[in-house]
Amino acid sequence: MTTGTRRRMGVEERRRQLIAVALDLFSRRSPDEVSIDDIAGAAGISRPLVYHYFPGKHSLYEAAVRAAADELTARFAEPREGPLGARLVRVMGRYFDFVAEHGPGFSALLRGGGAIGSPSTGAVIDEVRRKAYEQMLLHLELDAPGPRLELVIRSWVGLAETTALSWWEGRRIPREELQLQLVHDFMALAVVTATTDEETAALVRRVVAQEPSDGAFGAFVTRLLSILDGTPAGNGDVWRG
């Protein structure tokens, strides 16, 4: 009879394995429902060995949240090429992919419903929001927006988060519709602010001028104008103003 030899992992390799296992479990179940025994069993090691690498579930959860946050932040990256609307559609698609993969754990954290949450994990999520905001500044070609335009961008980042998590919890609206709706929501927020803020108005004019008539913002502008003047939607000329 022959027996296989289990390869001994180095410290960092074992830590990465435990973080990956924990992230997988936290992504499928609420963090409060996952025990150290669950993590040890999934990793194929003993409970004491888990404690050798992490003091407890709390520290392992923080490490898993950090890994998930890094993964989510990476999905914000998008080449600054082509129309803004199309870029945002692609980013929203990757964002919804992430929520679909890691829904339970991130939902518990972002909703503040898990007892396992802490100021440090909250700081990680705040960092993700900051990175999303900074990515928007890059796409909008802005350095230091005024307070009203800054509020538009930060409000949209929060709206995207809430919408995606609400979709995961109920899935009553197809995600493709919500992804496009969120892109339209950004323009809607900007248009409202543009009525009283010239900086935002200039941004709206610049974005619209760079968008094709059949782009992601085209349908929104056409439908908005059709609602206001009662004419049938579909006239591409309104996009050019």
PDB file of C-alpha atoms in Angstrom:
ATOM      1  CA  MET A   1       0.000   0.000   0.000  1.00  0.00           C
ATOM      2  CA  THR A   2       1.317   3.439  -0.857  1.00  0.00           C
ATOM      3  CA  THR A   3       0.338   6.683   0.761  1.00  0.00           C
ATOM      4  CA  GLY A   4       0.563  10.151  -0.690  1.00  0.00           C
ATOM      5  CA  THR A   5       2.768  12.735   0.941  1.00  0.00           C
ATOM      6  CA  ARG A   6       1.107  16.010   1.801  1.00  0.00           C
ATOM      7  CA  ARG A   7       3.281  18.934   0.756  1.00  0.00           C
ATOM      8  CA  ARG A   8       4.192  21.256   3.607  1.00  0.00           C
ATOM      9  CA  MET A   9       3.254  24.864   2.843  1.00  0.00           C
ATOM     10  CA  GLY A  10       5.353  27.861   3.755  1.00  0.00           C
ATOM     11  CA  VAL A  11       3.959  30.490   6.113  1.00  0.00           C
ATOM     12  CA  GLU A  12       2.845  32.968   3.459  1.00  0.00           C
ATOM     13  CA  GLU A  13       1.485  30.265   1.191  1.00  0.00           C
ATOM     14  CA  ARG A  14      -0.579  28.831   4.042  1.00  0.00           C
ATOM     15  CA  ARG A  15      -1.879  32.289   4.969  1.00  0.00           C
ATOM     16  CA  ARG A  16      -2.922  32.900   1.376  1.00  0.00           C
ATOM     17  CA  GLN A  17      -4.670  29.539   1.304  1.00  0.00           C
ATOM     18  CA  LEU A  18      -6.610  30.271   4.488  1.00  0.00           C
ATOM     19  CA  ILE A  19      -7.595  33.716   3.251  1.00  0.00           C
ATOM     20  CA  ALA A  20      -8.825  32.233  -0.039  1.00  0.00           C
ATOM     21  CA  VAL A  21     -10.783  29.518   1.767  1.00  0.00           C
ATOM     22  CA  ALA A  22     -12.287  32.011   4.212  1.00  0.00           C
ATOM     23  CA  LEU A  23     -13.200  34.411   1.411  1.00  0.00           C
ATOM     24  CA  ASP A  24     -14.962  31.605  -0.442  1.00  0.00           C
ATOM     25  CA  LEU A  25     -16.947  30.633   2.676  1.00  0.00           C
ATOM     26  CA  PHE A  26     -17.753  34.245   3.591  1.00  0.00           C
ATOM     27  CA  SER A  27     -18.887  34.811  -0.006  1.00  0.00           C
ATOM     28  CA  ARG A  28     -21.435  31.990   0.196  1.00  0.00           C
ATOM     29  CA  ARG A  29     -22.634  32.430   3.783  1.00  0.00           C
ATOM     30  CA  SER A  30     -22.934  35.265   6.250  1.00  0.00           C
ATOM     31  CA  PRO A  31     -19.645  35.665   8.176  1.00  0.00           C
ATOM     32  CA  ASP A  32     -21.470  35.065  11.463  1.00  0.00           C
ATOM     33  CA  GLU A  33     -22.467  31.605  10.211  1.00  0.00           C
ATOM     34  CA  VAL A  34     -18.904  30.534   9.374  1.00  0.00           C
ATOM     35  CA  SER A  35     -16.825  28.942  12.143  1.00  0.00           C
ATOM     36  CA  ILE A  36     -13.124  28.292  12.501  1.00  0.00           C
ATOM     37  CA  ASP A  37     -13.967  24.589  12.238  1.00  0.00           C
ATOM     38  CA  ASP A  38     -15.617  25.278   8.865  1.00  0.00           C
ATOM     39  CA  ILE A  39     -12.512  27.084   7.646  1.00  0.00           C
ATOM     40  CA  ALA A  40     -10.177  24.381   8.943  1.00  0.00           C
ATOM     41  CA  GLY A  41     -12.245  21.645   7.326  1.00  0.00           C
ATOM     42  CA  ALA A  42     -12.359  23.422   3.976  1.00  0.00           C
ATOM     43  CA  ALA A  43      -8.607  23.983   4.109  1.00  0.00           C
ATOM     44  CA  GLY A  44      -7.922  20.390   5.095  1.00  0.00           C
ATOM     45  CA  ILE A  45      -6.042  21.303   8.271  1.00  0.00           C
ATOM     46  CA  SER A  46      -6.676  21.221  12.004  1.00  0.00           C
ATOM     47  CA  ARG A  47      -8.386  23.942  14.010  1.00  0.00           C
ATOM     48  CA  PRO A  48      -5.220  24.661  16.070  1.00  0.00           C
ATOM     49  CA  LEU A  49      -3.260  25.187  12.858  1.00  0.00           C
ATOM     50  CA  VAL A  50      -5.703  27.889  11.764  1.00  0.00           C
ATOM     51  CA  TYR A  51      -5.069  29.660  15.076  1.00  0.00           C
ATOM     52  CA  HIS A  52      -1.338  29.356  14.447  1.00  0.00           C
ATOM     53  CA  TYR A  53      -1.708  31.690  11.469  1.00  0.00           C
ATOM     54  CA  PHE A  54      -4.592  33.867  12.647  1.00  0.00           C
ATOM     55  CA  PRO A  55      -5.543  34.740  16.262  1.00  0.00           C
ATOM     56  CA  GLY A  56      -9.216  34.143  15.501  1.00  0.00           C
ATOM     57  CA  LYS A  57     -12.025  34.412  13.018  1.00  0.00           C
ATOM     58  CA  HIS A  58     -12.112  38.187  13.351  1.00  0.00           C
ATOM     59  CA  SER A  59      -8.533  38.631  12.111  1.00  0.00           C
ATOM     60  CA  LEU A  60      -9.091  36.087   9.341  1.00  0.00           C
ATOM     61  CA  TYR A  61     -12.255  37.912   8.293  1.00  0.00           C
ATOM     62  CA  GLU A  62     -10.343  41.201   8.140  1.00  0.00           C
ATOM     63  CA  ALA A  63      -7.726  39.577   5.917  1.00  0.00           C
ATOM     64  CA  ALA A  64     -10.447  38.127   3.681  1.00  0.00           C
ATOM     65  CA  VAL A  65     -12.169  41.512   3.442  1.00  0.00           C
ATOM     66  CA  ARG A  66      -8.874  43.111   2.463  1.00  0.00           C
ATOM     67  CA  ALA A  67      -8.352  40.494  -0.263  1.00  0.00           C
ATOM     68  CA  ALA A  68     -11.889  41.025  -1.561  1.00  0.00           C
ATOM     69  CA  ALA A  69     -11.453  44.804  -1.473  1.00  0.00           C
ATOM     70  CA  ASP A  70      -8.252  44.557  -3.483  1.00  0.00           C
ATOM     71  CA  GLU A  71     -10.039  42.379  -6.026  1.00  0.00           C
ATOM     72  CA  LEU A  72     -12.959  44.803  -6.278  1.00  0.00           C
ATOM     73  CA  THR A  73     -10.664  47.805  -6.612  1.00  0.00           C
ATOM     74  CA  ALA A  74      -8.869  46.087  -9.493  1.00  0.00           C
ATOM     75  CA  ARG A  75     -12.202  45.777 -11.315  1.00  0.00           C
ATOM     76  CA  PHE A  76     -12.595  49.553 -11.345  1.00  0.00           C
ATOM     77  CA  ALA A  77      -9.621  49.863 -13.670  1.00  0.00           C
ATOM     78  CA  GLU A  78     -10.704  50.704 -17.207  1.00  0.00           C
ATOM     79  CA  PRO A  79      -8.664  52.185 -20.074  1.00  0.00           C
ATOM     80  CA  ARG A  80      -9.586  55.809 -20.648  1.00  0.00           C
ATOM     81  CA  GLU A  81     -10.422  55.207 -24.276  1.00  0.00           C
ATOM     82  CA  GLY A  82     -13.705  55.653 -26.082  1.00  0.00           C
ATOM     83  CA  PRO A  83     -16.973  57.198 -24.864  1.00  0.00           C
ATOM     84  CA  LEU A  84     -17.444  57.599 -21.119  1.00  0.00           C
ATOM     85  CA  GLY A  85     -20.816  55.850 -21.181  1.00  0.00           C
ATOM     86  CA  ALA A  86     -19.386  52.656 -22.654  1.00  0.00           C
ATOM     87  CA  ARG A  87     -16.568  52.682 -20.120  1.00  0.00           C
ATOM     88  CA  LEU A  88     -19.003  52.978 -17.214  1.00  0.00           C
ATOM     89  CA  VAL A  89     -21.139  50.152 -18.601  1.00  0.00           C
ATOM     90  CA  ARG A  90     -18.124  47.850 -18.595  1.00  0.00           C
ATOM     91  CA  VAL A  91     -17.126  48.859 -15.063  1.00  0.00           C
ATOM     92  CA  MET A  92     -20.664  48.310 -13.799  1.00  0.00           C
ATOM     93  CA  GLY A  93     -20.675  44.862 -15.383  1.00  0.00           C
ATOM     94  CA  ARG A  94     -17.534  43.895 -13.496  1.00  0.00           C
ATOM     95  CA  TYR A  95     -18.914  45.408 -10.296  1.00  0.00           C
ATOM     96  CA  PHE A  96     -22.091  43.317 -10.530  1.00  0.00           C
ATOM     97  CA  ASP A  97     -19.940  40.267 -11.268  1.00  0.00           C
ATOM     98  CA  PHE A  98     -18.137  40.885  -8.003  1.00  0.00           C
ATOM     99  CA  VAL A  99     -21.343  41.262  -5.989  1.00  0.00           C
ATOM    100  CA  ALA A 100     -22.683  38.043  -7.536  1.00  0.00           C
ATOM    101  CA  GLU A 101     -19.528  36.209  -6.473  1.00  0.00           C
ATOM    102  CA  HIS A 102     -19.126  37.681  -2.979  1.00  0.00           C
ATOM    103  CA  GLY A 103     -22.671  38.726  -2.073  1.00  0.00           C
ATOM    104  CA  PRO A 104     -23.307  37.309   1.423  1.00  0.00           C
ATOM    105  CA  GLY A 105     -20.040  38.397   3.013  1.00  0.00           C
ATOM    106  CA  PHE A 106     -19.965  41.868   1.511  1.00  0.00           C
ATOM    107  CA  SER A 107     -23.673  42.376   2.083  1.00  0.00           C
ATOM    108  CA  ALA A 108     -23.246  41.655   5.789  1.00  0.00           C
ATOM    109  CA  LEU A 109     -20.339  44.049   5.991  1.00  0.00           C
ATOM    110  CA  LEU A 110     -21.821  46.916   3.968  1.00  0.00           C
ATOM    111  CA  ARG A 111     -25.204  46.666   5.668  1.00  0.00           C
ATOM    112  CA  GLY A 112     -23.548  46.688   9.090  1.00  0.00           C
ATOM    113  CA  GLY A 113     -25.523  43.613  10.051  1.00  0.00           C
ATOM    114  CA  GLY A 114     -22.680  41.323  11.017  1.00  0.00           C
ATOM    115  CA  ALA A 115     -21.380  41.265  14.577  1.00  0.00           C
ATOM    116  CA  ILE A 116     -18.007  40.392  13.145  1.00  0.00           C
ATOM    117  CA  GLY A 117     -17.622  43.825  11.563  1.00  0.00           C
ATOM    118  CA  SER A 118     -15.139  46.326  12.998  1.00  0.00           C
ATOM    119  CA  PRO A 119     -13.772  49.826  12.423  1.00  0.00           C
ATOM    120  CA  SER A 120     -10.831  48.308  10.549  1.00  0.00           C
ATOM    121  CA  THR A 121     -13.047  46.435   8.094  1.00  0.00           C
ATOM    122  CA  GLY A 122     -15.168  49.557   7.740  1.00  0.00           C
ATOM    123  CA  ALA A 123     -12.016  51.482   6.854  1.00  0.00           C
ATOM    124  CA  VAL A 124     -11.288  48.960   4.105  1.00  0.00           C
ATOM    125  CA  ILE A 125     -14.693  49.573   2.549  1.00  0.00           C
ATOM    126  CA  ASP A 126     -14.202  53.334   2.816  1.00  0.00           C
ATOM    127  CA  GLU A 127     -10.936  52.875   0.937  1.00  0.00           C
ATOM    128  CA  VAL A 128     -12.754  50.997  -1.837  1.00  0.00           C
ATOM    129  CA  ARG A 129     -15.212  53.877  -2.131  1.00  0.00           C
ATOM    130  CA  ARG A 130     -12.334  56.347  -2.262  1.00  0.00           C
ATOM    131  CA  LYS A 131     -10.652  54.364  -5.037  1.00  0.00           C
ATOM    132  CA  ALA A 132     -13.917  54.271  -6.998  1.00  0.00           C
ATOM    133  CA  TYR A 133     -14.219  58.055  -6.592  1.00  0.00           C
ATOM    134  CA  GLU A 134     -10.645  58.564  -7.772  1.00  0.00           C
ATOM    135  CA  GLN A 135     -11.254  56.367 -10.813  1.00  0.00           C
ATOM    136  CA  MET A 136     -14.252  58.524 -11.722  1.00  0.00           C
ATOM    137  CA  LEU A 137     -12.103  61.638 -11.482  1.00  0.00           C
ATOM    138  CA  LEU A 138      -9.673  60.067 -13.947  1.00  0.00           C
ATOM    139  CA  HIS A 139     -12.439  59.179 -16.392  1.00  0.00           C
ATOM    140  CA  LEU A 140     -13.985  62.629 -16.076  1.00  0.00           C
ATOM    141  CA  GLU A 141     -10.560  64.268 -16.479  1.00  0.00           C
ATOM    142  CA  LEU A 142     -10.935  66.182 -13.230  1.00  0.00           C
ATOM    143  CA  ASP A 143      -8.314  67.047 -10.623  1.00  0.00           C
ATOM    144  CA  ALA A 144     -10.154  68.894  -7.864  1.00  0.00           C
ATOM    145  CA  PRO A 145     -13.904  69.196  -8.521  1.00  0.00           C
ATOM    146  CA  GLY A 146     -15.925  71.793  -6.657  1.00  0.00           C
ATOM    147  CA  PRO A 147     -18.152  70.733  -3.774  1.00  0.00           C
ATOM    148  CA  ARG A 148     -21.308  70.270  -5.848  1.00  0.00           C
ATOM    149  CA  LEU A 149     -19.667  68.182  -8.542  1.00  0.00           C
ATOM    150  CA  GLU A 150     -17.807  66.188  -5.907  1.00  0.00           C
ATOM    151  CA  LEU A 151     -21.137  65.435  -4.254  1.00  0.00           C
ATOM    152  CA  VAL A 152     -22.523  64.189  -7.583  1.00  0.00           C
ATOM    153  CA  ILE A 153     -19.669  61.703  -7.976  1.00  0.00           C
ATOM    154  CA  ARG A 154     -19.700  60.488  -4.376  1.00  0.00           C
ATOM    155  CA  SER A 155     -23.479  60.141  -4.414  1.00  0.00           C
ATOM    156  CA  TRP A 156     -23.287  58.051  -7.563  1.00  0.00           C
ATOM    157  CA  VAL A 157     -20.647  55.755  -6.049  1.00  0.00           C
ATOM    158  CA  GLY A 158     -22.970  55.173  -3.078  1.00  0.00           C
ATOM    159  CA  LEU A 159     -25.953  54.630  -5.368  1.00  0.00           C
ATOM    160  CA  ALA A 160     -24.060  52.022  -7.375  1.00  0.00           C
ATOM    161  CA  GLU A 161     -23.187  50.158  -4.190  1.00  0.00           C
ATOM    162  CA  THR A 162     -26.763  50.215  -2.873  1.00  0.00           C
ATOM    163  CA  THR A 163     -28.258  49.216  -6.223  1.00  0.00           C
ATOM    164  CA  ALA A 164     -25.905  46.289  -6.728  1.00  0.00           C
ATOM    165  CA  LEU A 165     -26.464  44.914  -3.248  1.00  0.00           C
ATOM    166  CA  SER A 166     -30.232  45.346  -3.530  1.00  0.00           C
ATOM    167  CA  TRP A 167     -30.088  43.392  -6.791  1.00  0.00           C
ATOM    168  CA  TRP A 168     -28.181  40.586  -5.098  1.00  0.00           C
ATOM    169  CA  GLU A 169     -30.676  40.332  -2.253  1.00  0.00           C
ATOM    170  CA  GLY A 170     -33.789  40.283  -4.434  1.00  0.00           C
ATOM    171  CA  ARG A 171     -32.825  39.991  -8.125  1.00  0.00           C
ATOM    172  CA  ARG A 172     -36.211  41.401  -9.085  1.00  0.00           C
ATOM    173  CA  ILE A 173     -34.749  43.484 -11.912  1.00  0.00           C
ATOM    174  CA  PRO A 174     -32.350  42.004 -14.482  1.00  0.00           C
ATOM    175  CA  ARG A 175     -28.810  43.057 -13.707  1.00  0.00           C
ATOM    176  CA  GLU A 176     -28.191  44.224 -17.285  1.00  0.00           C
ATOM    177  CA  GLU A 177     -30.982  46.766 -16.886  1.00  0.00           C
ATOM    178  CA  LEU A 178     -29.594  47.973 -13.572  1.00  0.00           C
ATOM    179  CA  GLN A 179     -26.072  48.282 -14.941  1.00  0.00           C
ATOM    180  CA  LEU A 180     -27.279  50.562 -17.725  1.00  0.00           C
ATOM    181  CA  GLN A 181     -29.626  52.385 -15.363  1.00  0.00           C
ATOM    182  CA  LEU A 182     -26.702  53.233 -13.097  1.00  0.00           C
ATOM    183  CA  VAL A 183     -24.851  54.762 -16.035  1.00  0.00           C
ATOM    184  CA  HIS A 184     -27.940  56.845 -16.776  1.00  0.00           C
ATOM    185  CA  ASP A 185     -28.226  57.704 -13.076  1.00  0.00           C
ATOM    186  CA  PHE A 186     -24.830  59.378 -13.176  1.00  0.00           C
ATOM    187  CA  MET A 187     -25.941  61.637 -16.002  1.00  0.00           C
ATOM    188  CA  ALA A 188     -29.252  62.320 -14.242  1.00  0.00           C
ATOM    189  CA  LEU A 189     -27.491  63.405 -11.057  1.00  0.00           C
ATOM    190  CA  ALA A 190     -25.122  65.574 -13.055  1.00  0.00           C
ATOM    191  CA  VAL A 191     -27.939  67.199 -15.051  1.00  0.00           C
ATOM    192  CA  VAL A 192     -29.861  68.121 -11.898  1.00  0.00           C
ATOM    193  CA  THR A 193     -26.774  69.722 -10.367  1.00  0.00           C
ATOM    194  CA  ALA A 194     -25.901  71.395 -13.661  1.00  0.00           C
ATOM    195  CA  THR A 195     -29.029  73.540 -13.391  1.00  0.00           C
ATOM    196  CA  THR A 196     -27.399  75.464 -10.527  1.00  0.00           C
ATOM    197  CA  ASP A 197     -23.683  74.764 -10.950  1.00  0.00           C
ATOM    198  CA  GLU A 198     -21.740  75.909 -14.004  1.00  0.00           C
ATOM    199  CA  GLU A 199     -18.830  73.547 -13.382  1.00  0.00           C
ATOM    200  CA  THR A 200     -21.149  70.561 -13.568  1.00  0.00           C
ATOM    201  CA  ALA A 201     -22.955  72.072 -16.557  1.00  0.00           C
ATOM    202  CA  ALA A 202     -19.623  72.345 -18.400  1.00  0.00           C
ATOM    203  CA  LEU A 203     -18.881  68.702 -17.589  1.00  0.00           C
ATOM    204  CA  VAL A 204     -22.279  67.592 -18.914  1.00  0.00           C
ATOM    205  CA  ARG A 205     -21.752  69.517 -22.148  1.00  0.00           C
ATOM    206  CA  ARG A 206     -18.294  68.013 -22.607  1.00  0.00           C
ATOM    207  CA  VAL A 207     -19.446  64.446 -21.944  1.00  0.00           C
ATOM    208  CA  VAL A 208     -22.454  64.790 -24.261  1.00  0.00           C
ATOM    209  CA  ALA A 209     -20.311  66.251 -27.041  1.00  0.00           C
ATOM    210  CA  GLN A 210     -18.006  63.230 -26.913  1.00  0.00           C
ATOM    211  CA  GLU A 211     -20.782  60.609 -26.923  1.00  0.00           C
ATOM    212  CA  PRO A 212     -22.151  58.990 -30.098  1.00  0.00           C
ATOM    213  CA  SER A 213     -25.875  59.206 -30.682  1.00  0.00           C
ATOM    214  CA  ASP A 214     -26.233  55.475 -30.106  1.00  0.00           C
ATOM    215  CA  GLY A 215     -24.004  55.469 -27.032  1.00  0.00           C
ATOM    216  CA  ALA A 216     -24.923  54.596 -23.459  1.00  0.00           C
ATOM    217  CA  PHE A 217     -26.073  58.146 -22.713  1.00  0.00           C
ATOM    218  CA  GLY A 218     -27.899  58.612 -26.028  1.00  0.00           C
ATOM    219  CA  ALA A 219     -31.067  56.752 -25.094  1.00  0.00           C
ATOM    220  CA  PHE A 220     -31.227  58.521 -21.756  1.00  0.00           C
ATOM    221  CA  VAL A 221     -31.010  62.016 -23.247  1.00  0.00           C
ATOM    222  CA  THR A 222     -33.471  61.198 -26.008  1.00  0.00           C
ATOM    223  CA  ARG A 223     -36.024  59.743 -23.600  1.00  0.00           C
ATOM    224  CA  LEU A 224     -35.609  62.605 -21.183  1.00  0.00           C
ATOM    225  CA  LEU A 225     -36.286  65.173 -23.872  1.00  0.00           C
ATOM    226  CA  SER A 226     -39.236  63.178 -25.174  1.00  0.00           C
ATOM    227  CA  ILE A 227     -40.764  63.219 -21.689  1.00  0.00           C
ATOM    228  CA  LEU A 228     -40.339  66.984 -21.442  1.00  0.00           C
ATOM    229  CA  ASP A 229     -41.734  67.908 -24.860  1.00  0.00           C
ATOM    230  CA  GLY A 230     -44.050  64.951 -25.453  1.00  0.00           C
ATOM    231  CA  THR A 231     -42.454  63.945 -28.750  1.00  0.00           C
ATOM    232  CA  PRO A 232     -41.694  60.306 -29.603  1.00  0.00           C
ATOM    233  CA  ALA A 233     -38.268  59.119 -28.503  1.00  0.00           C
ATOM    234  CA  GLY A 234     -35.745  58.051 -31.115  1.00  0.00           C
ATOM    235  CA  ASN A 235     -34.706  61.322 -32.759  1.00  0.00           C
ATOM    236  CA  GLY A 236     -30.916  61.078 -32.747  1.00  0.00           C
ATOM    237  CA  ASP A 237     -30.558  64.785 -33.605  1.00  0.00           C
ATOM    238  CA  VAL A 238     -31.427  65.814 -30.051  1.00  0.00           C
ATOM    239  CA  TRP A 239     -28.179  64.234 -28.869  1.00  0.00           C
ATOM    240  CA  ARG A 240     -26.170  66.786 -30.767  1.00  0.00           C
ATOM    241  CA  GLY A 241     -28.186  69.665 -29.334  1.00  0.00           C
TER     242      GLY A 241
END
